[in-house]
mmCIF file of C-alpha atoms in Angstrom:
data_model
loop_
_atom_site.group_PDB
_atom_site.id
_atom_site.type_symbol
_atom_site.label_atom_id
_atom_site.label_comp_id
_atom_site.label_asym_id
_atom_site.label_seq_id
_atom_site.Cartn_x
_atom_site.Cartn_y
_atom_site.Cartn_z
ATOM 1 C CA MET A 1 -42.076 -11.058 43.574
ATOM 2 C CA SER A 2 -41.442 -14.380 45.281
ATOM 3 C CA SER A 3 -38.482 -16.097 43.651
ATOM 4 C CA THR A 4 -35.576 -17.210 45.845
ATOM 5 C CA GLN A 5 -33.048 -16.821 43.040
ATOM 6 C CA THR A 6 -30.495 -14.013 43.062
ATOM 7 C CA PHE A 7 -30.019 -11.937 39.928
ATOM 8 C CA PHE A 8 -28.946 -8.506 38.751
ATOM 9 C CA PHE A 9 -30.574 -6.051 36.389
ATOM 10 C CA ALA A 10 -29.647 -2.581 35.165
ATOM 11 C CA ALA A 11 -31.669 0.588 34.684
ATOM 12 C CA VAL A 12 -30.737 3.184 32.086
ATOM 13 C CA GLY A 13 -31.780 6.812 31.668
ATOM 14 C CA ASP A 14 -32.421 8.655 28.404
ATOM 15 C CA VAL A 15 -30.394 6.938 25.665
ATOM 16 C CA HIS A 16 -31.204 9.296 22.757
ATOM 17 C CA GLY A 17 -30.086 6.754 20.177
ATOM 18 C CA HIS A 18 -26.680 5.954 21.710
ATOM 19 C CA MET A 19 -27.258 2.199 21.976
ATOM 20 C CA HIS A 20 -23.609 1.253 21.338
ATOM 21 C CA ARG A 21 -22.483 3.443 24.254
ATOM 22 C CA MET A 22 -25.113 1.897 26.518
ATOM 23 C CA VAL A 23 -24.043 -1.646 25.623
ATOM 24 C CA SER A 24 -20.374 -0.808 26.113
ATOM 25 C CA HIS A 25 -20.963 0.669 29.575
ATOM 26 C CA LEU A 26 -23.083 -2.215 30.837
ATOM 27 C CA THR A 27 -20.885 -4.993 29.434
ATOM 28 C CA ALA A 28 -17.921 -3.265 31.116
ATOM 29 C CA TRP A 29 -19.859 -3.360 34.414
ATOM 30 C CA GLU A 30 -20.447 -7.098 33.950
ATOM 31 C CA GLU A 31 -16.757 -7.711 33.298
ATOM 32 C CA ARG A 32 -15.585 -5.624 36.268
ATOM 33 C CA ASN A 33 -18.009 -7.214 38.695
ATOM 34 C CA ARG A 34 -18.069 -10.712 37.185
ATOM 35 C CA LYS A 35 -21.846 -10.651 37.396
ATOM 36 C CA PRO A 36 -24.203 -11.134 34.453
ATOM 37 C CA LEU A 37 -27.171 -8.851 33.991
ATOM 38 C CA ASP A 38 -30.414 -10.761 33.485
ATOM 39 C CA PHE A 39 -32.148 -7.842 31.771
ATOM 40 C CA VAL A 40 -32.087 -4.068 31.304
ATOM 41 C CA LEU A 41 -34.908 -1.556 31.908
ATOM 42 C CA GLN A 42 -34.946 1.806 30.111
ATOM 43 C CA VAL A 43 -37.085 4.826 30.995
ATOM 44 C CA GLY A 44 -37.833 6.488 27.656
ATOM 45 C CA ASP A 45 -36.201 8.705 25.036
ATOM 46 C CA PHE A 46 -34.654 5.497 23.773
ATOM 47 C CA GLU A 47 -35.039 6.712 20.168
ATOM 48 C CA PRO A 48 -35.223 3.429 18.237
ATOM 49 C CA HIS A 49 -35.062 5.032 14.790
ATOM 50 C CA ARG A 50 -34.838 2.466 12.013
ATOM 51 C CA ASP A 51 -34.368 5.007 9.234
ATOM 52 C CA ASP A 52 -34.846 8.633 8.243
ATOM 53 C CA ALA A 53 -38.587 8.116 7.875
ATOM 54 C CA ASP A 54 -38.810 7.313 11.589
ATOM 55 C CA LEU A 55 -36.914 10.512 12.383
ATOM 56 C CA THR A 56 -39.607 12.605 10.728
ATOM 57 C CA THR A 57 -42.165 11.331 13.266
ATOM 58 C CA MET A 58 -40.154 12.383 16.331
ATOM 59 C CA ALA A 59 -41.000 15.563 18.226
ATOM 60 C CA ALA A 60 -37.705 17.449 18.453
ATOM 61 C CA PRO A 61 -35.957 20.410 16.817
ATOM 62 C CA MET A 62 -34.113 19.436 13.639
ATOM 63 C CA LYS A 63 -30.700 19.835 15.286
ATOM 64 C CA TYR A 64 -31.576 16.993 17.685
ATOM 65 C CA ARG A 65 -32.850 14.600 15.035
ATOM 66 C CA HIS A 66 -30.079 12.063 14.565
ATOM 67 C CA LEU A 67 -30.527 8.537 13.284
ATOM 68 C CA GLY A 68 -28.509 6.991 16.116
ATOM 69 C CA ASP A 69 -27.444 3.373 16.491
ATOM 70 C CA PHE A 70 -30.715 1.454 16.483
ATOM 71 C CA ALA A 71 -30.671 0.572 12.782
ATOM 72 C CA ALA A 72 -27.723 -1.750 13.439
ATOM 73 C CA TYR A 73 -29.809 -3.734 15.943
ATOM 74 C CA HIS A 74 -32.964 -3.666 13.849
ATOM 75 C CA GLN A 75 -31.013 -4.947 10.832
ATOM 76 C CA ARG A 76 -29.382 -7.596 13.064
ATOM 77 C CA ARG A 77 -25.871 -6.389 12.397
ATOM 78 C CA ARG A 78 -25.560 -6.036 16.171
ATOM 79 C CA ARG A 79 -27.463 -7.607 19.045
ATOM 80 C CA PHE A 80 -28.246 -6.485 22.569
ATOM 81 C CA PRO A 81 -26.470 -8.886 24.975
ATOM 82 C CA TRP A 82 -29.506 -9.136 27.299
ATOM 83 C CA PRO A 83 -33.256 -8.609 27.048
ATOM 84 C CA LEU A 84 -34.016 -4.890 27.117
ATOM 85 C CA TYR A 85 -37.437 -3.400 27.941
ATOM 86 C CA PHE A 86 -38.202 0.271 27.357
ATOM 87 C CA ILE A 87 -41.059 2.739 27.535
ATOM 88 C CA GLY A 88 -41.605 5.760 25.304
ATOM 89 C CA GLY A 89 -40.501 9.246 26.254
ATOM 90 C CA ASN A 90 -41.207 12.569 24.563
ATOM 91 C CA HIS A 91 -38.541 12.109 21.867
ATOM 92 C CA GLU A 92 -39.500 8.894 20.097
ATOM 93 C CA PRO A 93 -40.497 7.819 16.574
ATOM 94 C CA TYR A 94 -44.147 7.440 17.513
ATOM 95 C CA GLY A 95 -45.009 6.983 13.859
ATOM 96 C CA HIS A 96 -43.397 3.576 14.341
ATOM 97 C CA LEU A 97 -44.089 2.896 18.034
ATOM 98 C CA ASP A 98 -47.801 3.662 17.762
ATOM 99 C CA LEU A 99 -48.134 0.815 15.293
ATOM 100 C CA HIS A 100 -47.625 -1.257 18.452
ATOM 101 C CA PRO A 101 -49.602 0.508 21.220
ATOM 102 C CA GLU A 102 -49.727 -2.739 23.212
ATOM 103 C CA GLY A 103 -45.981 -3.222 22.865
ATOM 104 C CA ALA A 104 -43.818 -5.356 20.606
ATOM 105 C CA SER A 105 -40.378 -6.796 20.019
ATOM 106 C CA LEU A 106 -38.598 -4.288 17.762
ATOM 107 C CA ALA A 107 -35.333 -6.176 17.384
ATOM 108 C CA PRO A 108 -33.757 -9.258 18.976
ATOM 109 C CA HIS A 109 -33.672 -8.714 22.749
ATOM 110 C CA CYS A 110 -35.363 -5.307 22.407
ATOM 111 C CA HIS A 111 -38.934 -4.942 23.657
ATOM 112 C CA TYR A 112 -41.194 -1.884 23.685
ATOM 113 C CA LEU A 113 -43.725 -2.059 26.548
ATOM 114 C CA GLY A 114 -46.288 -0.012 24.647
ATOM 115 C CA ARG A 115 -48.223 3.064 25.706
ATOM 116 C CA THR A 116 -48.868 1.079 28.874
ATOM 117 C CA GLY A 117 -47.616 -2.382 29.619
ATOM 118 C CA VAL A 118 -46.523 -4.969 32.121
ATOM 119 C CA VAL A 119 -44.053 -7.825 31.941
ATOM 120 C CA GLU A 120 -42.970 -10.541 34.377
ATOM 121 C CA LEU A 121 -39.189 -10.855 34.561
ATOM 122 C CA ASN A 122 -37.828 -13.514 36.932
ATOM 123 C CA ASP A 123 -41.003 -13.102 39.042
ATOM 124 C CA LEU A 124 -40.458 -9.331 39.067
ATOM 125 C CA ARG A 125 -43.580 -7.527 37.860
ATOM 126 C CA VAL A 126 -42.521 -4.489 35.806
ATOM 127 C CA ALA A 127 -45.127 -1.953 34.650
ATOM 128 C CA GLY A 128 -44.633 1.094 32.468
ATOM 129 C CA LEU A 129 -46.313 4.275 31.261
ATOM 130 C CA SER A 130 -44.998 5.941 28.103
ATOM 131 C CA GLY A 131 -44.960 9.670 27.434
ATOM 132 C CA ILE A 132 -45.181 12.854 29.483
ATOM 133 C CA HIS A 133 -48.039 14.908 30.913
ATOM 134 C CA ARG A 134 -49.870 17.850 29.347
ATOM 135 C CA GLU A 135 -52.935 18.989 31.256
ATOM 136 C CA ALA A 136 -54.648 20.505 28.204
ATOM 137 C CA THR A 137 -54.908 17.141 26.443
ATOM 138 C CA PHE A 138 -55.034 14.755 29.403
ATOM 139 C CA THR A 139 -58.753 13.958 29.081
ATOM 140 C CA LYS A 140 -58.675 13.777 25.267
ATOM 141 C CA PRO A 141 -57.763 10.855 23.008
ATOM 142 C CA ARG A 142 -54.508 11.070 21.087
ATOM 143 C CA PRO A 143 -54.839 11.897 17.402
ATOM 144 C CA PRO A 144 -55.147 8.854 15.143
ATOM 145 C CA LEU A 145 -51.853 7.706 13.705
ATOM 146 C CA ALA A 146 -53.163 8.454 10.211
ATOM 147 C CA SER A 147 -53.181 12.173 11.116
ATOM 148 C CA MET A 148 -49.424 12.266 11.665
ATOM 149 C CA GLY A 149 -48.029 14.927 9.407
ATOM 150 C CA ASP A 150 -51.200 16.983 9.655
ATOM 151 C CA VAL A 151 -50.904 17.583 13.411
ATOM 152 C CA SER A 152 -47.870 18.341 15.540
ATOM 153 C CA ASN A 153 -45.609 15.417 16.405
ATOM 154 C CA LYS A 154 -45.792 16.677 19.986
ATOM 155 C CA ASP A 155 -49.433 15.612 20.139
ATOM 156 C CA PHE A 156 -48.257 11.996 20.190
ATOM 157 C CA THR A 157 -45.829 12.425 23.091
ATOM 158 C CA PHE A 158 -48.382 12.812 25.906
ATOM 159 C CA PHE A 159 -50.055 10.159 28.023
ATOM 160 C CA ASN A 160 -53.737 10.606 28.728
ATOM 161 C CA GLU A 161 -56.400 9.622 31.236
ATOM 162 C CA GLN A 162 -57.068 6.267 29.574
ATOM 163 C CA ASP A 163 -53.380 5.367 29.786
ATOM 164 C CA VAL A 164 -53.293 6.130 33.496
ATOM 165 C CA GLU A 165 -56.448 4.103 34.076
ATOM 166 C CA ARG A 166 -54.915 1.119 32.283
ATOM 167 C CA VAL A 167 -51.868 1.209 34.544
ATOM 168 C CA LEU A 168 -54.042 1.604 37.630
ATOM 169 C CA ALA A 169 -55.955 -1.503 36.558
ATOM 170 C CA LEU A 170 -52.761 -3.554 36.852
ATOM 171 C CA GLY A 171 -53.204 -3.440 40.624
ATOM 172 C CA HIS A 172 -49.582 -3.919 41.613
ATOM 173 C CA ALA A 173 -46.053 -3.653 40.291
ATOM 174 C CA ASP A 174 -42.662 -4.370 41.814
ATOM 175 C CA VAL A 175 -41.019 -1.858 39.447
ATOM 176 C CA LEU A 176 -42.716 1.106 37.766
ATOM 177 C CA LEU A 177 -41.150 2.733 34.697
ATOM 178 C CA LEU A 178 -42.027 6.387 34.073
ATOM 179 C CA HIS A 179 -40.453 8.942 31.792
ATOM 180 C CA ASP A 180 -41.461 12.048 33.741
ATOM 181 C CA TRP A 181 -40.939 12.277 37.499
ATOM 182 C CA PRO A 182 -43.744 11.817 40.020
ATOM 183 C CA ALA A 183 -44.727 15.004 41.830
ATOM 184 C CA GLY A 184 -43.850 15.515 45.479
ATOM 185 C CA ILE A 185 -40.462 13.811 45.638
ATOM 186 C CA ILE A 186 -38.449 17.054 45.856
ATOM 187 C CA PRO A 187 -38.415 18.648 49.338
ATOM 188 C CA PRO A 188 -38.951 22.431 49.442
ATOM 189 C CA GLU A 189 -35.387 23.085 50.523
ATOM 190 C CA GLU A 190 -34.105 21.530 47.281
ATOM 191 C CA ALA A 191 -36.527 23.291 44.928
ATOM 192 C CA ALA A 192 -33.999 25.967 43.974
ATOM 193 C CA ASN A 193 -31.707 23.262 42.583
ATOM 194 C CA PHE A 194 -34.264 22.497 39.881
ATOM 195 C CA GLU A 195 -34.675 25.965 38.371
ATOM 196 C CA GLY A 196 -35.124 25.561 34.630
ATOM 197 C CA LEU A 197 -35.609 21.791 34.914
ATOM 198 C CA ARG A 198 -39.181 21.508 36.154
ATOM 199 C CA ARG A 199 -40.968 20.985 32.817
ATOM 200 C CA SER A 200 -44.190 20.898 34.810
ATOM 201 C CA ALA A 201 -47.668 22.329 34.350
ATOM 202 C CA ASN A 202 -47.177 23.861 37.788
ATOM 203 C CA PRO A 203 -44.012 26.017 37.762
ATOM 204 C CA GLU A 204 -43.573 25.393 41.475
ATOM 205 C CA LEU A 205 -43.394 21.609 41.098
ATOM 206 C CA VAL A 206 -41.118 18.997 39.627
ATOM 207 C CA GLY A 207 -42.954 16.097 37.996
ATOM 208 C CA ASN A 208 -46.676 15.497 37.622
ATOM 209 C CA GLU A 209 -49.517 14.403 39.851
ATOM 210 C CA TYR A 210 -50.615 11.494 37.656
ATOM 211 C CA ALA A 211 -47.239 9.795 37.825
ATOM 212 C CA ARG A 212 -47.452 10.252 41.592
ATOM 213 C CA LEU A 213 -50.966 8.771 41.595
ATOM 214 C CA LEU A 214 -49.553 5.614 40.020
ATOM 215 C CA VAL A 215 -46.782 5.405 42.617
ATOM 216 C CA ASP A 216 -49.291 5.766 45.438
ATOM 217 C CA ALA A 217 -51.709 3.223 43.939
ATOM 218 C CA LEU A 218 -49.308 0.506 42.766
ATOM 219 C CA GLN A 219 -46.810 0.957 45.644
ATOM 220 C CA PRO A 220 -43.877 -0.496 43.714
ATOM 221 C CA GLN A 221 -40.647 -1.236 45.514
ATOM 222 C CA LEU A 222 -38.815 0.754 42.857
ATOM 223 C CA VAL A 223 -39.775 3.646 40.572
ATOM 224 C CA LEU A 224 -37.454 4.481 37.679
ATOM 225 C CA CYS A 225 -37.671 7.687 35.642
ATOM 226 C CA GLY A 226 -35.635 9.920 33.321
ATOM 227 C CA HIS A 227 -36.596 13.027 31.305
ATOM 228 C CA LEU A 228 -34.893 15.752 33.357
ATOM 229 C CA HIS A 229 -31.364 14.502 32.608
ATOM 230 C CA ARG A 230 -30.532 14.451 36.283
ATOM 231 C CA ARG A 231 -29.740 11.683 38.745
ATOM 232 C CA TYR A 232 -31.817 11.864 41.912
ATOM 233 C CA ALA A 233 -32.886 9.498 44.668
ATOM 234 C CA SER A 234 -35.942 9.803 46.864
ATOM 235 C CA THR A 235 -38.398 7.682 48.830
ATOM 236 C CA VAL A 236 -42.191 7.778 48.923
ATOM 237 C CA GLN A 237 -43.664 6.630 52.233
ATOM 238 C CA HIS A 238 -47.122 5.083 51.923
ATOM 239 C CA PRO A 239 -49.773 5.206 54.692
ATOM 240 C CA ASN A 240 -49.638 1.424 55.151
ATOM 241 C CA GLY A 241 -45.932 1.561 55.990
ATOM 242 C CA GLN A 242 -44.712 0.429 52.578
ATOM 243 C CA GLN A 243 -42.035 2.455 50.797
ATOM 244 C CA SER A 244 -41.317 3.118 47.142
ATOM 245 C CA ARG A 245 -37.751 4.047 46.276
ATOM 246 C CA VAL A 246 -37.552 6.506 43.387
ATOM 247 C CA ARG A 247 -34.428 6.493 41.224
ATOM 248 C CA CYS A 248 -34.262 9.161 38.538
ATOM 249 C CA LEU A 249 -31.483 8.731 36.006
ATOM 250 C CA ALA A 250 -29.524 11.167 33.868
ATOM 251 C CA SER A 251 -29.009 11.153 30.115
ATOM 252 C CA LEU A 252 -26.428 8.816 28.587
ATOM 253 C CA ASP A 253 -24.427 11.882 27.507
ATOM 254 C CA GLN A 254 -23.795 12.537 31.208
ATOM 255 C CA GLY A 255 -21.983 9.263 31.768
ATOM 256 C CA ALA A 256 -22.333 6.994 34.790
ATOM 257 C CA ASP A 257 -25.217 9.009 36.285
ATOM 258 C CA ALA A 258 -27.415 7.470 33.577
ATOM 259 C CA PHE A 259 -27.006 3.950 34.999
ATOM 260 C CA ALA A 260 -27.963 1.980 38.097
ATOM 261 C CA VAL A 261 -27.668 -1.729 38.873
ATOM 262 C CA PHE A 262 -29.927 -3.651 41.247
ATOM 263 C CA ARG A 263 -29.618 -7.001 43.003
ATOM 264 C CA VAL A 264 -32.737 -9.058 43.612
ATOM 265 C CA HIS A 265 -32.846 -11.903 46.116
ATOM 266 C CA GLY A 266 -36.201 -13.303 47.162
ATOM 267 C CA THR A 267 -38.402 -10.319 47.978
ATOM 268 C CA THR A 268 -35.436 -7.961 48.484
ATOM 269 C CA LEU A 269 -34.491 -5.472 45.757
ATOM 270 C CA GLN A 270 -31.303 -3.546 46.494
ATOM 271 C CA GLU A 271 -29.236 -1.016 44.555
ATOM 272 C CA VAL A 272 -25.745 -2.462 44.478
ATOM 273 C CA SER A 273 -23.858 0.633 43.396
ATOM 274 C CA GLU A 274 -24.464 4.339 43.297
ATOM 275 C CA GLN A 275 -23.082 4.316 39.771
ATOM 276 C CA ALA A 276 -23.046 1.333 37.417
#
């Protein structure tokens, strides 16, 4: 990151198909602050369902399978006002997304980063890892897409060792997008506040060690994550003196806690408001 320009971008937590609500909130922020957003980053559970067939490939109980707003953007009846880049979570139409494991543009101004991916945005290097962790399948390949329908949809929601290695090979990122939280960001005195929210292989921990490995290796200025439907801020201190700020965002259903806006000037990346 070396540009001397000043710009703003937004980060959004789990959208769960509510694209219209997301656009309304962020365009209202632009109007209130008289600042344009250059782009938007989203941390998974975006749910870009084009049709009912996509819904059948999502891992979720039937009561949570709703078509959502994405069809309007895919059919070009509506358009995102700014470029949007998202990773996959654990509630996505992977029957569609896994046709593009390296990433793709799914609609005007809407870009999937793939199972792993990196993009340069205004000299800001943004890397992402889709999915969540399951230890039992971490060292195994995902099922082939052709097996969807014969195996559980959940089997497509997990990242694996190869995915982590691909992100590690990127060498550096200014911003790292994760769905699940990195382990070790919750101090022991706050552990009780996360009862029932851990969703971890280790019931004593929040997050997973492989997400933390990526934070430690890439040393991004900013880590963005979702998944637990809770806003939280932390900092990871690296041995070389560098710091990574971690910003976990809530679900869109929870309102302003799902949003954050950042100002970038030169090599400085700063959160400009606690709530967008």
